[in-house]
Structure formats: C-alpha cells, structure tokens
mmCIF file of C-alpha atoms in Angstrom:
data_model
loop_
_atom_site.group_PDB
_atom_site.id
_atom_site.type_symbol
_atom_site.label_atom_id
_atom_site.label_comp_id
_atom_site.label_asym_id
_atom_site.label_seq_id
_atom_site.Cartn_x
_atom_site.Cartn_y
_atom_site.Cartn_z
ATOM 1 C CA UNK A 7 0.000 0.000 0.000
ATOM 2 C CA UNK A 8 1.259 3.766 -0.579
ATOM 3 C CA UNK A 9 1.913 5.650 2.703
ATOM 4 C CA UNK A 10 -0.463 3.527 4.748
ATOM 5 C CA UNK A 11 -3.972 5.590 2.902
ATOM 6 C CA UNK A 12 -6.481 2.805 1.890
ATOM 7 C CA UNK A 13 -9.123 4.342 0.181
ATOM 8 C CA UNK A 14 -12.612 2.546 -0.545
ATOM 9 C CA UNK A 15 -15.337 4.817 -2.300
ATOM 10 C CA UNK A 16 -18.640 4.457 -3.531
ATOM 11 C CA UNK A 17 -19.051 4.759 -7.421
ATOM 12 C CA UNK A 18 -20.560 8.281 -6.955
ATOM 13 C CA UNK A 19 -17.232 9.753 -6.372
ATOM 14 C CA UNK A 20 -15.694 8.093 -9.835
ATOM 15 C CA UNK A 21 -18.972 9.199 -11.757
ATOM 16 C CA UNK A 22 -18.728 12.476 -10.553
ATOM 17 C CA UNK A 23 -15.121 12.930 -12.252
ATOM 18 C CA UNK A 24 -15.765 10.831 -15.296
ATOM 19 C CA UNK A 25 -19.286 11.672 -16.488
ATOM 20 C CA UNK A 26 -20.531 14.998 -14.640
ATOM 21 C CA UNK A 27 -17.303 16.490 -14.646
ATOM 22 C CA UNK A 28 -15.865 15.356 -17.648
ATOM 23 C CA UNK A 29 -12.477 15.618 -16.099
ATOM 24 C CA UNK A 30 -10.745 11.526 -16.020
ATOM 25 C CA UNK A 31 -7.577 12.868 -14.943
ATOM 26 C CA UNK A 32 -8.593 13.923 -11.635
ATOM 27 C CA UNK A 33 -9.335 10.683 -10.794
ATOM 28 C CA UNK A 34 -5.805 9.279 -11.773
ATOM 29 C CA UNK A 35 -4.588 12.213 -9.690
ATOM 30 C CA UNK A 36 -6.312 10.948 -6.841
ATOM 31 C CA UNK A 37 -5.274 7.250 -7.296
ATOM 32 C CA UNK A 38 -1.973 7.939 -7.912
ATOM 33 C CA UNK A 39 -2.248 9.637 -4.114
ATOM 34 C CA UNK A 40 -3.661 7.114 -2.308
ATOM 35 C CA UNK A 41 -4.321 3.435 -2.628
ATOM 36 C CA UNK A 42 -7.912 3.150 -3.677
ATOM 37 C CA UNK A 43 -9.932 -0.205 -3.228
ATOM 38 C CA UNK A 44 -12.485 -1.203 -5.550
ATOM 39 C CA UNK A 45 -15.109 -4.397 -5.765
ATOM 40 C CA UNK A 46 -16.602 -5.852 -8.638
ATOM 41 C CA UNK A 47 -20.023 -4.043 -7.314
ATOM 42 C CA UNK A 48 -18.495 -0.884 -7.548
ATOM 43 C CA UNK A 49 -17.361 -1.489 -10.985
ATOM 44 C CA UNK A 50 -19.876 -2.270 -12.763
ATOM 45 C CA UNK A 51 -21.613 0.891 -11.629
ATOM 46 C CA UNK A 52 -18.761 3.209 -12.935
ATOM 47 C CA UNK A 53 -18.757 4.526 -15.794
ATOM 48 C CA UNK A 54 -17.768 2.116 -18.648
ATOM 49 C CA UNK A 55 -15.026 4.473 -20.234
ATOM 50 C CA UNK A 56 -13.202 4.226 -17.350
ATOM 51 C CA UNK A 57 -14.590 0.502 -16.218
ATOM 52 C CA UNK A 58 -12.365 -0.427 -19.556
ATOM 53 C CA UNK A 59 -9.345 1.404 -19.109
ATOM 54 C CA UNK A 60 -6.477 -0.391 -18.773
ATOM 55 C CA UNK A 61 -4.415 2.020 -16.597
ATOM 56 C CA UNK A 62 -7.426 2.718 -14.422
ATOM 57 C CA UNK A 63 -7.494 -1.281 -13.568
ATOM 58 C CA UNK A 64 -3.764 -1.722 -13.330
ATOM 59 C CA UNK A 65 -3.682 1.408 -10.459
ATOM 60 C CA UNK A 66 -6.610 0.437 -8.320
ATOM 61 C CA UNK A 67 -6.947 -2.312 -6.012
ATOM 62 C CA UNK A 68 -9.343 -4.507 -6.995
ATOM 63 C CA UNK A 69 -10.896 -6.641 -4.593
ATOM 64 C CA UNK A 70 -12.295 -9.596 -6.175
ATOM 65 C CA UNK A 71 -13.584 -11.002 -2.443
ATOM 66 C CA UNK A 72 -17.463 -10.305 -1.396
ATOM 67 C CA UNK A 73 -16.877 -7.972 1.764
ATOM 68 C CA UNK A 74 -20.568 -7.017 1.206
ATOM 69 C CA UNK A 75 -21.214 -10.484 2.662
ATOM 70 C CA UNK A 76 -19.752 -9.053 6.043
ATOM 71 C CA UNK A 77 -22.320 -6.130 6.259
ATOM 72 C CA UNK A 78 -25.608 -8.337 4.152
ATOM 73 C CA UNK A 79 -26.517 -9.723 7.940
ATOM 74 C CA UNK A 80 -27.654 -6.445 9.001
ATOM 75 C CA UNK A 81 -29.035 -4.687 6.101
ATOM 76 C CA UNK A 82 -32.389 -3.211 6.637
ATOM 77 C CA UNK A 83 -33.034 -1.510 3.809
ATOM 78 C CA UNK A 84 -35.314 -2.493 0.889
ATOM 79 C CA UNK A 85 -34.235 -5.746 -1.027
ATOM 80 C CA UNK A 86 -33.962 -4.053 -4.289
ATOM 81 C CA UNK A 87 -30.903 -1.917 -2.629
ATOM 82 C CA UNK A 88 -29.021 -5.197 -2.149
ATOM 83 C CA UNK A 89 -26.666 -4.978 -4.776
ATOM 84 C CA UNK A 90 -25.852 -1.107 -4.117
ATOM 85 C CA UNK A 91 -21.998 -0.536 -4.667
ATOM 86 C CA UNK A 92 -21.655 1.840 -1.467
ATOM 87 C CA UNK A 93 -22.094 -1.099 0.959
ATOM 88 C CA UNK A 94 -19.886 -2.819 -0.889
ATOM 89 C CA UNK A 95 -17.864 0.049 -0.075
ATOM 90 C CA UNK A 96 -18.295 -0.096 3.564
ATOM 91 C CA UNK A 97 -17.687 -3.505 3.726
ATOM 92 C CA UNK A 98 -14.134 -2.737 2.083
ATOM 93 C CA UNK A 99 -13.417 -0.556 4.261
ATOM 94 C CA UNK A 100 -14.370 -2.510 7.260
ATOM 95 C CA UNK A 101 -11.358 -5.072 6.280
ATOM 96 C CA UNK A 102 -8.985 -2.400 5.454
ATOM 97 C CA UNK A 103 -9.781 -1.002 8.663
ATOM 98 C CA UNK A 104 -9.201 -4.482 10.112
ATOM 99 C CA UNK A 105 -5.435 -4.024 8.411
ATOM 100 C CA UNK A 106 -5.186 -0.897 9.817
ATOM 101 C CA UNK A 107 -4.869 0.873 6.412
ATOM 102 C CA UNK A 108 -8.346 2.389 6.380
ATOM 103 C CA UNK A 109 -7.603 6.736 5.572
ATOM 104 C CA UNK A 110 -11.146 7.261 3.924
ATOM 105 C CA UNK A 111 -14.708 6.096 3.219
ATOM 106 C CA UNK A 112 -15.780 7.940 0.796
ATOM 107 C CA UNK A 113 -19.247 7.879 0.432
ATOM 108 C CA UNK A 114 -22.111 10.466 -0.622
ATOM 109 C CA UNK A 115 -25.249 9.142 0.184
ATOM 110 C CA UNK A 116 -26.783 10.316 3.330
ATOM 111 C CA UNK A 117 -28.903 6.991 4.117
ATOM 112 C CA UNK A 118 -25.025 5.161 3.282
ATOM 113 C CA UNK A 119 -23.486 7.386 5.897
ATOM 114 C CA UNK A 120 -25.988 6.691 8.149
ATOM 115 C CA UNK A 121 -25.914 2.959 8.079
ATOM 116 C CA UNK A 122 -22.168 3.638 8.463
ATOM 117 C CA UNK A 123 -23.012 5.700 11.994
ATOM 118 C CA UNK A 124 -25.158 3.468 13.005
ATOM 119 C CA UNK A 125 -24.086 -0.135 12.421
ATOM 120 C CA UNK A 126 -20.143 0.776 12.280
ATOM 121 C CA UNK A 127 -19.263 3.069 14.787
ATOM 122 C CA UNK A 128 -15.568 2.235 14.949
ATOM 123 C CA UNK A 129 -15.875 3.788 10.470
ATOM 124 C CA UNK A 130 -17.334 6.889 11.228
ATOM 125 C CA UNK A 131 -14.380 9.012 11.976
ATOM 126 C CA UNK A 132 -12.693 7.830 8.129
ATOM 127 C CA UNK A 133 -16.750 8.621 6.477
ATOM 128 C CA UNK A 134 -15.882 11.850 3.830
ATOM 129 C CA UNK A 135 -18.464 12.734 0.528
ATOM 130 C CA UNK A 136 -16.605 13.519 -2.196
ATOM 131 C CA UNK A 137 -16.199 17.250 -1.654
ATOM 132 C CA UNK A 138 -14.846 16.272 2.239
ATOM 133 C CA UNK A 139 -12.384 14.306 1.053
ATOM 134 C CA UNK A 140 -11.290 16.730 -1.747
ATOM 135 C CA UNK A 141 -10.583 19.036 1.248
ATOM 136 C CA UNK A 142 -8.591 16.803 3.426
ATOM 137 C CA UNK A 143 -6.159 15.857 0.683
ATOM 138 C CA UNK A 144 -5.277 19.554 0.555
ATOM 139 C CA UNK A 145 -5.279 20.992 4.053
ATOM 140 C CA UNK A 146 -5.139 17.813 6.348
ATOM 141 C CA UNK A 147 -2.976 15.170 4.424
ATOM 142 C CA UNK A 148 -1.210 17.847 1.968
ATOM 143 C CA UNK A 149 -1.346 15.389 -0.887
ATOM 144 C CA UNK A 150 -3.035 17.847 -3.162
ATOM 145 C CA UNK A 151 -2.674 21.687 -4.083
ATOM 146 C CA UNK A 152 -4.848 24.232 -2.596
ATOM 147 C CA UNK A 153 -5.120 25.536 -6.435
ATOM 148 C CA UNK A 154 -5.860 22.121 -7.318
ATOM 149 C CA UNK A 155 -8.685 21.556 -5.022
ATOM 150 C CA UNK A 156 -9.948 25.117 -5.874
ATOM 151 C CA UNK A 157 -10.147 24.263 -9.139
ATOM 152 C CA UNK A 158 -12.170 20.909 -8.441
ATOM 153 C CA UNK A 159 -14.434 22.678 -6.770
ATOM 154 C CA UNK A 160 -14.975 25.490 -8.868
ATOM 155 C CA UNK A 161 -15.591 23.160 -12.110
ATOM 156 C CA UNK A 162 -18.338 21.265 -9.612
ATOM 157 C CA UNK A 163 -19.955 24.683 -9.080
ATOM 158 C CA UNK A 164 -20.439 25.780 -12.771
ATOM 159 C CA UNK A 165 -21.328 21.983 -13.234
ATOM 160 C CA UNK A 166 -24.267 22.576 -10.746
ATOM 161 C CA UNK A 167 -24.877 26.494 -12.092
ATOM 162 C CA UNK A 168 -25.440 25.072 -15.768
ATOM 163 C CA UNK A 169 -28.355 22.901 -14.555
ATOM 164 C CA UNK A 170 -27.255 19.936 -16.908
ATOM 165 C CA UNK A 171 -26.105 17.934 -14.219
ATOM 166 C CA UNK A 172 -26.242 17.234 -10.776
ATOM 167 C CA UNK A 173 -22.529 16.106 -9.237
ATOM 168 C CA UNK A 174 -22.838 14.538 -6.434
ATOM 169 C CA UNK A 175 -26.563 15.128 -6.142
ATOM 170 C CA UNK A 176 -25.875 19.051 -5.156
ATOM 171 C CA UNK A 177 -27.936 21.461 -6.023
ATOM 172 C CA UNK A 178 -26.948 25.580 -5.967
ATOM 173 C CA UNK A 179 -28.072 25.986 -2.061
ATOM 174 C CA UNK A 180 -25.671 23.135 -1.219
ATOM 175 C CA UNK A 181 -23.027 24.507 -3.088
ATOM 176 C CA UNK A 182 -23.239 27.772 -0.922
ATOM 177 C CA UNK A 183 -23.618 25.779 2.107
ATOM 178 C CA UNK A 184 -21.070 23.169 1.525
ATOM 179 C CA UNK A 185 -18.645 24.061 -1.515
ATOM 180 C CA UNK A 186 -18.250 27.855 -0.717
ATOM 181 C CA UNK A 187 -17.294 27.659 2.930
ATOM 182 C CA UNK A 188 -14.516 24.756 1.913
ATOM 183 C CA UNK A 189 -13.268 27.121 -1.355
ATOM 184 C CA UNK A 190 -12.831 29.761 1.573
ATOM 185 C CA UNK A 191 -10.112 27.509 3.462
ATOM 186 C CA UNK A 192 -8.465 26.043 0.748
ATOM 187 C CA UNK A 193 -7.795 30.056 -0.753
ATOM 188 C CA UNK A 194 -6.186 30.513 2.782
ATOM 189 C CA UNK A 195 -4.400 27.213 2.575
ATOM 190 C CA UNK A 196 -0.460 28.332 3.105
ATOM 191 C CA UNK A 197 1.836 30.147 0.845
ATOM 192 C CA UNK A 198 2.681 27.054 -1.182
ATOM 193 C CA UNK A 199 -0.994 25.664 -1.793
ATOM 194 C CA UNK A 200 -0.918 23.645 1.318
ATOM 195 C CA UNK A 201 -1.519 24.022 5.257
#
C-alpha cells in the first residue's frame, strides 16, 4: 500500500469525475495519491469508459472477495438496494480497517453514511463525501494543491450552475452551504498551496 492511505469509495465519487465532470484525470490524480480499493459491485456501476481502461485497472486495487457479505446480515433496507456498490464500499473498508490501512470512506449518500453511523461506529471518523475528502487531501494530508482543489471545486460549481447535471446530487443551495465555505479555506491554505 502507498503511505499507509487505503481508500474505498462508492461509485458516486468516480462518476462524478468521469461523467458529470468530464475531467478523467482527476481521478488518476487521486489514485496515484492514495491506494484506492475497488469491488466488482463498484465497478460495474462506474462509468464504462473508465470501467475499460487499462491504466485505471492496473492502479486500483481490486478486490475480487465479497466484503458485502460481512455487512448483508444487518441490512435493513429495501431488497432491491441489495446490490448497491456503497455497501460494498463499507464492507471494504471494514477489512482495510481491520489491516489498519483504512484513511477514507468515501461515500455520498446520506442513508449510506448513516448505516455507516449506526451499524459501524468504529468507520465513522474515516466517512468523507466527495467534496470532504477533496478538502482533506489539501489541508489535512497535503497530498493535493490548494489551487488544485480550488479548481475541483470550482468546475463542480459551474457543473451545478449550468443545470445539466447534478454532481454529487448538489444542487446551488448546497453549493453555498457546503462548496463555498470549503473554497474559503483552501484560498487561505499556506503560501505554497498547502496548510
């Protein structure tokens, strides 16, 4: 693993990049940062220009084992929810955590989170969304540029603005509420882009 930062996200954060966005690279800058962990759930909800990359496939982890199994006991939500890729996800993380190598969850559905809070207590300090974790890779584990994560952020907002697409499921009021506080701290992130 690189630098001990085990990574398991839900497919909203690669869909985000790839089809809202329109901006691949970002998400080989982020996997070229930190050792990302991905199941076969997972995959086959991404989007298929990057499910059949090559380079994508060699850089990630992929985890061909059924962690989801671990978490299926006490899953109370609608059968039809079963095969959702985020609790793969959180059952990834739940054996990287087991390692010890467990830096993020990345996960952007609220009722996901939840189940995390509630049924895995011992996860919900490494639980970011998307736009959390694009923060903490500037100002808390200084893996990415201030400008960088400006710049993320900014292309999310005139995503949102354009009303063509919904990243992340954000709307305008959440962007004020959520991006536009975090764009504040990364402009005063340190003289060299980082805290």
């Amino acid at each position: 693993m690189r630098n001990n930062a085990g990574v398991s996200a839900d497919s909203s954060f690669y869909i985000c990049f790839v089809d809202d966005l329109e901006e691949k690279e970002w998400i080989y800058k982020f996997i070229k940062l930190y050792s990302f962990y991905i199941g076969r759930r997972v995959l086959n909800e991404i989007p298929e220009t990057l499910f059949n990359d090559d380079d994508f496939q060699n850089l990630v982890n992929i985890v061909d084992y059924d962690y989801y199994s671990l978490i299926k006991p006490i899953f109370g939500r609608d059968p039809k929810h079963l095969e959702d890729g985020e609790y793969e996800a959180i059952g990834i993380a739940h054996y990287l955590d087991i390692l010890g190598e467990l830096k993020y969850l990345i996960l952007d559905d609220r009722r996901a989170k939840n189940f995390v809070k509630n049924n895995f207590e011992y996860l919900a300090d490494k639980v970011v969304g998307t736009i959390g974790f694009i923060k903490n890779s500037c100002l808390e584990d200084g893996k990415l540029e201030c400008e960088e994560g400006i710049e993320i952020l900014n292309k999310i907002k005139e995503v949102i603005k354009s009303g063509k697409k919904r990243p992340l499921n954000l709307n305008e009021k959440k962007c004020k509420e959520i991006i536009d506080p975090i764009l504040e701290e990364l402009s005063r992130g340190g003289n060299n882009g980082r805290k």
